[in-house]
Short mmCIF file of C-alpha atoms and ligand atoms in Angstrom, two decimals:
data_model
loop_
_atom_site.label_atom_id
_atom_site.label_comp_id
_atom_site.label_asym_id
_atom_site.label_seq_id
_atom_site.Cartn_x
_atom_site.Cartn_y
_atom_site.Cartn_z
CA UNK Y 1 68.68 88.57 108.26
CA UNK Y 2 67.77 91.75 110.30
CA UNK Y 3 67.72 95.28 109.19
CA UNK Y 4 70.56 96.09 111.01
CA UNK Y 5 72.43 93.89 108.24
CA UNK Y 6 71.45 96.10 105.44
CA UNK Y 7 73.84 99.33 105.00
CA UNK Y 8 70.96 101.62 106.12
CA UNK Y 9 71.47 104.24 108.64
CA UNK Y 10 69.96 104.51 111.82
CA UNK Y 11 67.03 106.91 110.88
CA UNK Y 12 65.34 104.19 108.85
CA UNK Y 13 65.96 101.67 110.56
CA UNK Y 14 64.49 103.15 112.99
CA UNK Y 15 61.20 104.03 110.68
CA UNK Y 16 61.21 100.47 109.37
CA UNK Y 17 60.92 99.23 113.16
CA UNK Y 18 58.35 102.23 113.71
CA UNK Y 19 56.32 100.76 110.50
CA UNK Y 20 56.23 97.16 112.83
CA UNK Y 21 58.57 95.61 109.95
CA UNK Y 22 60.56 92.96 112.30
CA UNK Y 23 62.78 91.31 109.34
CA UNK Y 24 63.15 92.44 105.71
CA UNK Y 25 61.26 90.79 102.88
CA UNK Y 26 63.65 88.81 100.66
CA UNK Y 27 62.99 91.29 97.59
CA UNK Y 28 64.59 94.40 100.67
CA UNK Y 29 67.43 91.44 101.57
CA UNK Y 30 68.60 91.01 97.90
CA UNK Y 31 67.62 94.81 96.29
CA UNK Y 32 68.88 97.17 98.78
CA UNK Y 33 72.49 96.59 98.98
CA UNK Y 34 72.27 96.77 95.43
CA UNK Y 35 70.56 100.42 94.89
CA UNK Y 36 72.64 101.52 97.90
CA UNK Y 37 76.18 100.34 95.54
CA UNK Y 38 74.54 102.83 92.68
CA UNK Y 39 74.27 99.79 90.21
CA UNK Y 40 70.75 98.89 87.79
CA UNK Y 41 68.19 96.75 89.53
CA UNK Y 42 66.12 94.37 87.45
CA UNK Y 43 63.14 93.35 89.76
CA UNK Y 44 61.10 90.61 88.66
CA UNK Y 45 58.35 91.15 92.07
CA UNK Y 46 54.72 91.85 92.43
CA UNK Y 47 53.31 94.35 94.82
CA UNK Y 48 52.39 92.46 98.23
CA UNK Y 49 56.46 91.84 98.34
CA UNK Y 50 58.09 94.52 100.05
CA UNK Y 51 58.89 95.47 96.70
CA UNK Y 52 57.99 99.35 97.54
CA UNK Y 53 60.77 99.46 100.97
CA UNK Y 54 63.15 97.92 98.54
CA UNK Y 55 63.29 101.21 96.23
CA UNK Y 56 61.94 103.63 98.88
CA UNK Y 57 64.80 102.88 101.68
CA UNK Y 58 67.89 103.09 99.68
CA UNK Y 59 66.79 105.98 98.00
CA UNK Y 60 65.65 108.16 100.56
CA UNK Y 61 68.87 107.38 102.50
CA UNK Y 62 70.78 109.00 99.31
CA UNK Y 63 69.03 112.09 99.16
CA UNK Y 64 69.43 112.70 102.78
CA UNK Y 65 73.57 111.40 102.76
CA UNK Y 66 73.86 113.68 99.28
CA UNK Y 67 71.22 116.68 99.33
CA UNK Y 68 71.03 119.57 97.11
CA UNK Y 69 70.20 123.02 97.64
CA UNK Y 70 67.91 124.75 96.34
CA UNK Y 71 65.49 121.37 95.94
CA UNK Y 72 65.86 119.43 92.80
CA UNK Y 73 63.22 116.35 91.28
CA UNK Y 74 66.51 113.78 91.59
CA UNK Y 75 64.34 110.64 92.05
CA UNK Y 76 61.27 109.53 89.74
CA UNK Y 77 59.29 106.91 90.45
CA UNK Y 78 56.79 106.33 87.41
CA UNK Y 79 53.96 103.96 88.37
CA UNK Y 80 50.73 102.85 85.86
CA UNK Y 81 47.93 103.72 88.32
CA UNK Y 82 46.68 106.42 90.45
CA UNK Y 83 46.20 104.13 93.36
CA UNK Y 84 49.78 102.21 92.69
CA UNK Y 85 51.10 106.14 92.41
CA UNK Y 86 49.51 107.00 96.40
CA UNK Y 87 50.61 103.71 97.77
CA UNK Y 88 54.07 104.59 96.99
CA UNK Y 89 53.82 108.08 98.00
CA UNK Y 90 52.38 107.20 101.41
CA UNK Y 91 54.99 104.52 101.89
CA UNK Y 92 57.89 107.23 101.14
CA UNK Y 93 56.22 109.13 104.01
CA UNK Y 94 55.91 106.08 106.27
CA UNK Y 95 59.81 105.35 105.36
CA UNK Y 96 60.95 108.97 105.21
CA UNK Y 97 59.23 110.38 108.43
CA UNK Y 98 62.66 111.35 110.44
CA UNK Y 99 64.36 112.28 107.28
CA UNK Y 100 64.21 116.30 105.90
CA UNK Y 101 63.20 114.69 102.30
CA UNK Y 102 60.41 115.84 100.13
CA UNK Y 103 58.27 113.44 98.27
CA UNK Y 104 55.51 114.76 96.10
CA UNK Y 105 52.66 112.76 93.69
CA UNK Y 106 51.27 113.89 90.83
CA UNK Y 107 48.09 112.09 88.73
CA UNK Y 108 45.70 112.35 86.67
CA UNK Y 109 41.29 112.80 87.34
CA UNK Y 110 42.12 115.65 89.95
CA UNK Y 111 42.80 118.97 89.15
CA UNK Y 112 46.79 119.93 89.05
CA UNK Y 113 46.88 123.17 90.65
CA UNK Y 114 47.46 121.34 94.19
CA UNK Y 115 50.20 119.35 92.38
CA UNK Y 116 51.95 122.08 90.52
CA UNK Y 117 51.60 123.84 94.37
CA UNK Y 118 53.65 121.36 96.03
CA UNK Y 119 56.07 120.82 92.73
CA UNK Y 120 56.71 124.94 93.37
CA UNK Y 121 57.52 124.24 96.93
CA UNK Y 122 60.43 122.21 95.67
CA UNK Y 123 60.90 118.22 95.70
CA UNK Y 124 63.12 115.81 96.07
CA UNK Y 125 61.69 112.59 94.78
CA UNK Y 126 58.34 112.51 92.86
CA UNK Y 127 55.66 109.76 91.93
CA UNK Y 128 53.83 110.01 89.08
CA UNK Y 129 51.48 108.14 86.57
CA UNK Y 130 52.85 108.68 82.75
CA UNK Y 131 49.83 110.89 81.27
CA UNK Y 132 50.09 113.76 84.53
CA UNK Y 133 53.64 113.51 84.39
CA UNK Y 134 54.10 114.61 80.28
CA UNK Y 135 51.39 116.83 81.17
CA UNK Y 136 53.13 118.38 83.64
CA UNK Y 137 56.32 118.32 81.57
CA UNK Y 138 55.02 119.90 78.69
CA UNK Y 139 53.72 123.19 80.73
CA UNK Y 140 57.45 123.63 82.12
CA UNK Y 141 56.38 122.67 86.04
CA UNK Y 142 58.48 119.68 85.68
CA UNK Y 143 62.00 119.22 84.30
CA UNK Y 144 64.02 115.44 84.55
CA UNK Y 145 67.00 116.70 83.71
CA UNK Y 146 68.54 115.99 87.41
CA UNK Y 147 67.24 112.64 87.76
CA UNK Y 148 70.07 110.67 89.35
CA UNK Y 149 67.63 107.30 90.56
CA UNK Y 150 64.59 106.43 88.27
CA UNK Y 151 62.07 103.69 88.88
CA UNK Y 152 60.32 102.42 86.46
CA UNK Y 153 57.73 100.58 88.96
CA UNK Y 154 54.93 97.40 87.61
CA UNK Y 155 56.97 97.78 83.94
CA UNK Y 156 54.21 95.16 82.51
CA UNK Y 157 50.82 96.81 83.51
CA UNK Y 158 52.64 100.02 82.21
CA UNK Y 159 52.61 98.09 78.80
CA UNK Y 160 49.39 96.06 79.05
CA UNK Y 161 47.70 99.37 79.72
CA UNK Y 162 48.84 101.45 76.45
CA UNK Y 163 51.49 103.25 78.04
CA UNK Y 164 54.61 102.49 76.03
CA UNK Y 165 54.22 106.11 74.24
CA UNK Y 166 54.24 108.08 77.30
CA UNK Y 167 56.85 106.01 78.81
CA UNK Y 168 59.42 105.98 76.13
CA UNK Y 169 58.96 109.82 75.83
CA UNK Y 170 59.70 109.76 79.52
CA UNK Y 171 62.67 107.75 79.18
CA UNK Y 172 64.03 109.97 76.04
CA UNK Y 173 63.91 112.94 78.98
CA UNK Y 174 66.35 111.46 81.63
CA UNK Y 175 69.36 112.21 81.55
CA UNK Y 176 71.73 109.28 80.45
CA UNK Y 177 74.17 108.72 83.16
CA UNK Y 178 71.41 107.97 86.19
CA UNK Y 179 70.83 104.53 88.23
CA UNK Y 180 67.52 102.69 87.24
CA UNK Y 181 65.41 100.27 89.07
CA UNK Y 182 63.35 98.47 87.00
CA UNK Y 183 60.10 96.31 88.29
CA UNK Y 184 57.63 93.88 86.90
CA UNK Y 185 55.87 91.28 87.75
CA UNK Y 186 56.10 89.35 84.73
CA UNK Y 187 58.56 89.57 81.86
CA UNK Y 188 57.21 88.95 78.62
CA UNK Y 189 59.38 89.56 75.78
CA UNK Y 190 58.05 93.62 75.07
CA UNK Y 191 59.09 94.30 78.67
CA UNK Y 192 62.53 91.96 78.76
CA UNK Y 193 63.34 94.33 75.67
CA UNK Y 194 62.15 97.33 77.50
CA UNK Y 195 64.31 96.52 80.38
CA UNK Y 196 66.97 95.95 78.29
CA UNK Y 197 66.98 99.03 76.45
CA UNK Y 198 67.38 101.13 79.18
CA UNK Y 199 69.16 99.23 82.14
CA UNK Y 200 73.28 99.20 82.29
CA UNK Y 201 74.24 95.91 83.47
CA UNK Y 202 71.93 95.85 85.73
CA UNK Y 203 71.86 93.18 88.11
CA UNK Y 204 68.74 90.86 88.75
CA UNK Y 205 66.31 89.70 91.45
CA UNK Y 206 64.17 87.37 91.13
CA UNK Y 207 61.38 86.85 94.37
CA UNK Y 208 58.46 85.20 94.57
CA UNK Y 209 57.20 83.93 91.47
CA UNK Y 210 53.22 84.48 91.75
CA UNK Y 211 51.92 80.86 92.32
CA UNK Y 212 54.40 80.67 95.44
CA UNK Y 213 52.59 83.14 97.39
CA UNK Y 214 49.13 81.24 96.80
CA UNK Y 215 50.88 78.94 99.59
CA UNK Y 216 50.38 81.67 102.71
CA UNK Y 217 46.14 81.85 101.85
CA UNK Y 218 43.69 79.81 102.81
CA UNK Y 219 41.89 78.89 99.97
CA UNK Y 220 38.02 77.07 99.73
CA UNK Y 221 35.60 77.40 96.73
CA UNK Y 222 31.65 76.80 96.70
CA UNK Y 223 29.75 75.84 93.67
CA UNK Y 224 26.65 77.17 93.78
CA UNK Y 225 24.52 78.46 90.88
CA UNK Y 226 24.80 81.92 89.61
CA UNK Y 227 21.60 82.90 91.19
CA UNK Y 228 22.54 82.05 94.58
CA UNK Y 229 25.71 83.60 94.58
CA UNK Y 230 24.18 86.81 96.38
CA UNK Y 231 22.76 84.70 99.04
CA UNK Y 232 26.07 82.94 99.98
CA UNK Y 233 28.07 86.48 99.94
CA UNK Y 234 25.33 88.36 102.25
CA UNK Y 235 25.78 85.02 104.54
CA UNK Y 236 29.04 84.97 104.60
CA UNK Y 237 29.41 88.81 105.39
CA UNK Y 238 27.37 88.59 108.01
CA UNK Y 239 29.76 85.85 109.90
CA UNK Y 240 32.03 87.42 112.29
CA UNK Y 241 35.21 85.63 110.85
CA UNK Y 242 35.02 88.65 107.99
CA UNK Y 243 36.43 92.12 109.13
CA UNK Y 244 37.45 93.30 106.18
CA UNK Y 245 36.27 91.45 102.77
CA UNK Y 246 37.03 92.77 98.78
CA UNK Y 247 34.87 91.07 96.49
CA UNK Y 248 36.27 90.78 93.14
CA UNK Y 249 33.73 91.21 90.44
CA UNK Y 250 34.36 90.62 86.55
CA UNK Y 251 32.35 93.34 84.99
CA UNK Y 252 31.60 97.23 86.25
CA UNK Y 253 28.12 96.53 85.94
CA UNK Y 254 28.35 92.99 88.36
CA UNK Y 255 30.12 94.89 90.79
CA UNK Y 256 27.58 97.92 91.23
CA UNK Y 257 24.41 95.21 91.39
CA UNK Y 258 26.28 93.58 93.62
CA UNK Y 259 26.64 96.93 95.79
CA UNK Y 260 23.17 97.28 95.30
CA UNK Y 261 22.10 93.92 96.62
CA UNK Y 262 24.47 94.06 99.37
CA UNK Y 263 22.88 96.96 100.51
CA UNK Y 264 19.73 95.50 100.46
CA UNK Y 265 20.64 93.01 102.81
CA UNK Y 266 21.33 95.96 105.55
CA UNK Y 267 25.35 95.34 104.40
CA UNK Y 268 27.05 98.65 103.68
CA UNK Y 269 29.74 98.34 100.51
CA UNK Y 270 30.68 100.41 98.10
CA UNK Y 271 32.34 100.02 94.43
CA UNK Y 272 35.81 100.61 92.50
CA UNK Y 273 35.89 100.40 88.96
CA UNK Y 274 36.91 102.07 85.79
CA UNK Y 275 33.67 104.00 85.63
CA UNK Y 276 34.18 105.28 89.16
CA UNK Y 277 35.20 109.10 89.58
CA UNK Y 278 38.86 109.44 90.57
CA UNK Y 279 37.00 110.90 94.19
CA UNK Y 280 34.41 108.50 93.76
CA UNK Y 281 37.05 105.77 93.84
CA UNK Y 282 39.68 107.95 96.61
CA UNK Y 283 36.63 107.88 99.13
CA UNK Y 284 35.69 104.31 98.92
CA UNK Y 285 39.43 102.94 99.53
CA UNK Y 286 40.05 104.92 102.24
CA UNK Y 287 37.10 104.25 103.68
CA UNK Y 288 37.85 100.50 103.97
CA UNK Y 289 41.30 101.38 104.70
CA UNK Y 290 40.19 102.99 107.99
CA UNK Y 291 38.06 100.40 108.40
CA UNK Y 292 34.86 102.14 108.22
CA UNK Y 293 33.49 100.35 105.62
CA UNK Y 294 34.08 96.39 105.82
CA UNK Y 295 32.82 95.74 102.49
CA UNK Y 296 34.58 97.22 98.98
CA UNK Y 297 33.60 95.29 95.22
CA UNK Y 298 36.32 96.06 92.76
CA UNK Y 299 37.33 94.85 89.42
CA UNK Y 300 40.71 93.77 88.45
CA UNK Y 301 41.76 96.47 86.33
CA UNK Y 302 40.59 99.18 89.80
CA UNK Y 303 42.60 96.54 92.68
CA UNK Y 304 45.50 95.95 90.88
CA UNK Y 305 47.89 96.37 93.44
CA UNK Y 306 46.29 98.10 95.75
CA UNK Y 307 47.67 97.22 99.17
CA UNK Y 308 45.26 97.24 102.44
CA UNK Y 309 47.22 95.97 105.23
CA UNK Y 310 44.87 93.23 107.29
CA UNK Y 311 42.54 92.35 104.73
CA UNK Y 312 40.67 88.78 106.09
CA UNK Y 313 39.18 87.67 103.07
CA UNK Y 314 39.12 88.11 99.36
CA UNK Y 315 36.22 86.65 98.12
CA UNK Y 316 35.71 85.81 94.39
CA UNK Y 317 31.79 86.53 93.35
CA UNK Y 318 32.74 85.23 89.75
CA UNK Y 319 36.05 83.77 88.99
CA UNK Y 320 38.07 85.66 86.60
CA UNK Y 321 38.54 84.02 82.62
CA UNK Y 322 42.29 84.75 82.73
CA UNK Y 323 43.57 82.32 85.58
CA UNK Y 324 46.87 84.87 86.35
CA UNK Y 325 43.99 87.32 87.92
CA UNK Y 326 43.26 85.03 90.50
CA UNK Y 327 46.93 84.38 91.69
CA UNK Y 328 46.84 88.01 91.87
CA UNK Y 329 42.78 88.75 93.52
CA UNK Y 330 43.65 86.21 96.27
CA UNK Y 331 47.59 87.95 96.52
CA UNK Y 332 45.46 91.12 98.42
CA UNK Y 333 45.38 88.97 101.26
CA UNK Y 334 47.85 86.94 103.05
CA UNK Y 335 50.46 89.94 102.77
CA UNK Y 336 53.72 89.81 103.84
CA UNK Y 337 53.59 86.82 106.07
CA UNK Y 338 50.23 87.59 107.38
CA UNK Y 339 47.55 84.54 106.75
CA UNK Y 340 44.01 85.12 104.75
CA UNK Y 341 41.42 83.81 103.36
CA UNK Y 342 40.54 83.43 99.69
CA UNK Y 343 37.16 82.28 98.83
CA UNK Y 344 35.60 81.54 95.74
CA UNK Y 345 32.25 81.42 93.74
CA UNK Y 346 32.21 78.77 91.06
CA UNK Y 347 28.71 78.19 88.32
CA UNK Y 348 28.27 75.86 85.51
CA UNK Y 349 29.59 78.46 83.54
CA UNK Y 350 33.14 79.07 85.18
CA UNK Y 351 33.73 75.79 85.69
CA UNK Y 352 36.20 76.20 82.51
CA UNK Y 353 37.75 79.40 84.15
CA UNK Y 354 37.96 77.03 87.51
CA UNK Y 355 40.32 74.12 86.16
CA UNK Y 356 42.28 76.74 83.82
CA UNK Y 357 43.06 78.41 87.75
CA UNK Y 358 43.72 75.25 89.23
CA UNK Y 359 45.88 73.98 86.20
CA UNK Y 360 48.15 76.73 87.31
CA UNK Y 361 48.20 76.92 90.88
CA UNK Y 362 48.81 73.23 90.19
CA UNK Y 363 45.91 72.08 93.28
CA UNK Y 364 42.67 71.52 93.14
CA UNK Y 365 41.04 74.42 95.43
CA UNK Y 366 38.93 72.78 98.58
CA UNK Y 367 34.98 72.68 98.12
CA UNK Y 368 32.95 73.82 100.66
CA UNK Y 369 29.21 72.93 101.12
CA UNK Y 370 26.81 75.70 101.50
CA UNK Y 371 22.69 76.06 102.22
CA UNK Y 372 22.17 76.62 98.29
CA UNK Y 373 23.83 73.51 96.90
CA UNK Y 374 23.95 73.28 93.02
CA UNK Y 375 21.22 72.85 90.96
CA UNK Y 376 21.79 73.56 87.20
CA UNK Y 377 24.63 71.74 85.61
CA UNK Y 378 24.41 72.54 82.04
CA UNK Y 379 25.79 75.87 80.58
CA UNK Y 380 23.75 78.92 79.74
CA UNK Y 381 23.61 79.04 75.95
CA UNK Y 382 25.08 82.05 74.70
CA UNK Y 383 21.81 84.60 74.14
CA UNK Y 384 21.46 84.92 70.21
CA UNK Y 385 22.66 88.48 68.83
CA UNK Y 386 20.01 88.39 66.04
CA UNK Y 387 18.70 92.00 65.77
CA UNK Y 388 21.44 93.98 67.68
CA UNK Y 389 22.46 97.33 65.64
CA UNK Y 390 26.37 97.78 65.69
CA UNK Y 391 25.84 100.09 68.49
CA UNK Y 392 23.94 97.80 70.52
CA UNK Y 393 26.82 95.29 69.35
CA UNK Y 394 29.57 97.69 70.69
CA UNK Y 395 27.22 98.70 73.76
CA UNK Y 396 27.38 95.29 74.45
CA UNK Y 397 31.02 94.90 74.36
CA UNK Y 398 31.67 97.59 76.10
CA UNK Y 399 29.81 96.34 79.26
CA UNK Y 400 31.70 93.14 79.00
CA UNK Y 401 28.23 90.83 77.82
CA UNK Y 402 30.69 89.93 74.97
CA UNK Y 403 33.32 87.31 75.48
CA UNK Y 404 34.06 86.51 71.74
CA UNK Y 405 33.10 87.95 68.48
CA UNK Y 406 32.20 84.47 66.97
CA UNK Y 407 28.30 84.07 68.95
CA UNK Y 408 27.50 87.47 66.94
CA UNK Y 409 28.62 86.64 63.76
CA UNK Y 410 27.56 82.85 64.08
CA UNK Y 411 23.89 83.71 65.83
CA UNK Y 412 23.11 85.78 62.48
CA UNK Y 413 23.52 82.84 60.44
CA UNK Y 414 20.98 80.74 63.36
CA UNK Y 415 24.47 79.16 64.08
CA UNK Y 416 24.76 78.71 67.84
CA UNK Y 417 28.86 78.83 69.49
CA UNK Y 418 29.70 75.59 70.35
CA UNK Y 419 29.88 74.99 74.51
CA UNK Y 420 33.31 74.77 75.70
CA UNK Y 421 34.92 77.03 72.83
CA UNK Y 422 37.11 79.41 73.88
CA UNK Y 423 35.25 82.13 75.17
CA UNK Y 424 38.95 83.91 76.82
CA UNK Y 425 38.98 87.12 75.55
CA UNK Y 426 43.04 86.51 75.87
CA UNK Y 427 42.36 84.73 72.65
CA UNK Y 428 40.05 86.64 70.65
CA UNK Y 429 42.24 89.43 70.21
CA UNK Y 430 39.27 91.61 70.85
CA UNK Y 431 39.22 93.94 73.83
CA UNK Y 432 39.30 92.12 77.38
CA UNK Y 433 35.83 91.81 78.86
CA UNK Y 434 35.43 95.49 80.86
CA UNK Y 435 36.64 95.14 84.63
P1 LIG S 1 54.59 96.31 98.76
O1 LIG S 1 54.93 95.06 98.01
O2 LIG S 1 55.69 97.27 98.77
O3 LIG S 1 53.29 96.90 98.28
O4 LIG S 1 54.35 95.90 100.30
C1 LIG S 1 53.30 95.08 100.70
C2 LIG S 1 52.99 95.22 102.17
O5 LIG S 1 54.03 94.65 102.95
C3 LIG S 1 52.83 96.64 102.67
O6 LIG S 1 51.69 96.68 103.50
C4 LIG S 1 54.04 96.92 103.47
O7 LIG S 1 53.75 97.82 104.52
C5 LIG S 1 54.39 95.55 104.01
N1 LIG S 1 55.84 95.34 104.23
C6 LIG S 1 56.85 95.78 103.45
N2 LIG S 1 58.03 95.38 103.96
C7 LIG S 1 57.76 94.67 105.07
C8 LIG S 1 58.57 93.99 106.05
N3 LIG S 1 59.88 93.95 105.94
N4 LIG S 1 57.93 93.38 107.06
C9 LIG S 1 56.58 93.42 107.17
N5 LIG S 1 55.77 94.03 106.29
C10 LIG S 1 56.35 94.65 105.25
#
């Protein structure tokens, strides 16, 4: 199938061809027809699909074939992240270049006056994270009551990260006859109910389930002990195959010392993580976007779904304990058709996280031989908690040193956590280690 199959008009198909897009993505094949009849979309799709073209197209092409004068908000895209919440705002510009359609973005971590500026100027479609958006509602700059097309965009991060509140509150605003588009990547029973509760027999696609895309990337894993890790990365930085390299990190703190170290090395990076200033974080991405910085360490939580077209390698400085992560570290590469490179870091003490990940992808991942083969091959017993105040304890926690509540409680009695218990913070019910 070409684009000229789909019922788009001329204008974006032109834009698509401008954006270098020679073929649409199976998620654009199946979901645009669909948004363009006016019916309810259930997507089940990750980002790194196409998924964004497949809501952007259609409905840009029904503002411009119906608009209305003065400027209404008739589209809302709602989105969990600030980064997720650009993406999709830049893509509506890519998509909507030739067409007289405003798109506008509003977030939070930056001031709103620049927001509530462009909201004034009057908008067509707007993207927005749930906390800016009631925000914004609440002061009277926004009003939903013209929404005709809502998208309710990565529906299970929007849960996993607390958002429910804001987004049910959102929903209670629309007005009740309107098409919705509703994505996620996974559909655990929460979000099937979600979905439910606020589609009209909507229709479903179904694209790419995560493991399937694992098949495009070229994976290879080293095991190597944890104190060599920094060697290896430096090493393999410096090798010209690497243009453009995100190094996933499982903890804030691991991914600033490994800035730190990289830097020592005479190999610019920078960070993205939770503790990172909204600018802090804005200035780093783009900078690796352009490509002036080759290097960028992020945390899960921070490169969820961000998209960087051409990315050569994702590289794994600790494997993640929850084995879905990695389908979706080593996803930022190998995008839409394009081949990468995922490579991992594996110590004694992932080796648990290692055949959870390979359990799923259902391979084991090639080993690679490096200059600092591996030396210890016995776990590091869990450091006693004996002496910690319940701040220190939560301190602790917070920085992600925890993986289970049962070391504390068991260290005080001189009891020490039996290796190979769970130590996935899936399980524990507690908080998930910080990323
Ligand atoms: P998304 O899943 O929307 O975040 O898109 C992932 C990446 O695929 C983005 O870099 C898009 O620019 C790119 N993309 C989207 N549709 C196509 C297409 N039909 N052909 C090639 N690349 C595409």
């Amino acid at each position: 199938m070409t684009f000229s199959d789909l019922p788009l008009i001329p204008a974006l198909k032109r834009a698509v061809a401008d954006a270098g897009y020679e073929a649409p993505t199976p998620i654009q094949q199946a979901t645009i027809p669909l948004v363009i009849e006016g019916g309810d979309v259930l997507g089940c799709a990750q980002t790194g699909t196409g998924k964004t073209a497949a809501f952007a197209l259609p409905i840009l092409q029904h503002m411009h074939t119906n608009p209305v004068r003065p400027r209404v908000i008739r589209s809302l895209i709602l989105t969990p992240t600030r980064e997720l919440a650009l993406q999709i705002y830049e893509s509506f510009g890519i998509y909507g270049k030739p067409l007289p359609v405003k798109t506008t973005v509003v977030f939070g971590g930056v001031s709103q006056n620049p927001q509530v500026d462009a909201l004034d100027r009057g908008v067509d479609i707007l993207v927005a994270t749930p906390g800016r958006l009631c925000d914004l509602i609440s002061q009277g700059h926004i009003s939903l009551s013209k929404i005709e097309i809502f998208v309710l965009d990565e529906a299970d991060r929007m849960l996993d990260m607390g958002f429910i509140h804001d987004v049910k509150k959102i929903i209670a605003m629309l007005p009740a006859k309107r098409q919705t588009l509703f994505f996620s990547a996974t559909m655990p029973p929460e979000v099937e109910k979600l979905a439910m509760s606020i589609l009209t027999n909507p229709k479903t696609v179904k694209v790419d389930p995560p493991t399937s895309t694992v098949d495009a990337i070229r994976q290879c894993l080293y095991m190597i002990d944890k104190g060599n890790k920094r060697k290896l990365l430096s090493q393999l930085l410096k090798s010209s195959e690497v243009t453009s390299a995100l190094v996933f990190s499982r903890t804030k703190y691991g991914a600033d010392r490994i800035v730190r170290e990289l830097i020592k090395d005479g190999i610019p990076s920078m960070a993205i993580h939770g503790d990172k200033t909204q600018a802090a974080r804005q200035a780093a991405l783009s900078a690796f976007k352009q490509g002036k910085l080759k290097v960028l360490i992020a945390t899960d939580i921070a490169a969820r779904g961000i998209d960087i077209a051409g990315l050569s390698h994702v590289i794994n400085y600790d494997l993640p304990n929850e084995p879905e992560s990695y389908i979706h570290r080593i996803g930022r590469t190998g995008r839409a058709g394009m081949d990468g490179d995922a490579i991992s870091f594996c110590s004694i003490d992932e080796v648990k996280y290692l055949r959870e990940i390979e359990k799923l992808i259902g391979r084991s991942i090639p080993r690679r031989e490096c200059d600092w083969p591996m030396t210890i091959f016995t776990e590091t017993p869990k450091a006693p908690r004996i002496g910690r105040t319940p701040e220190q304890i939560a301190e602790a926690r917070r920085r992600g040193q925890f993986s289970s509540r049962k070391p504390a409680a068991f260290a005080s009695q001189g009891i020490q956590k039996h290796s190979g218990g769970s130590s996935n913070a899936k399980h524990t019910g507690l908080p998930k280690v910080a990323r």
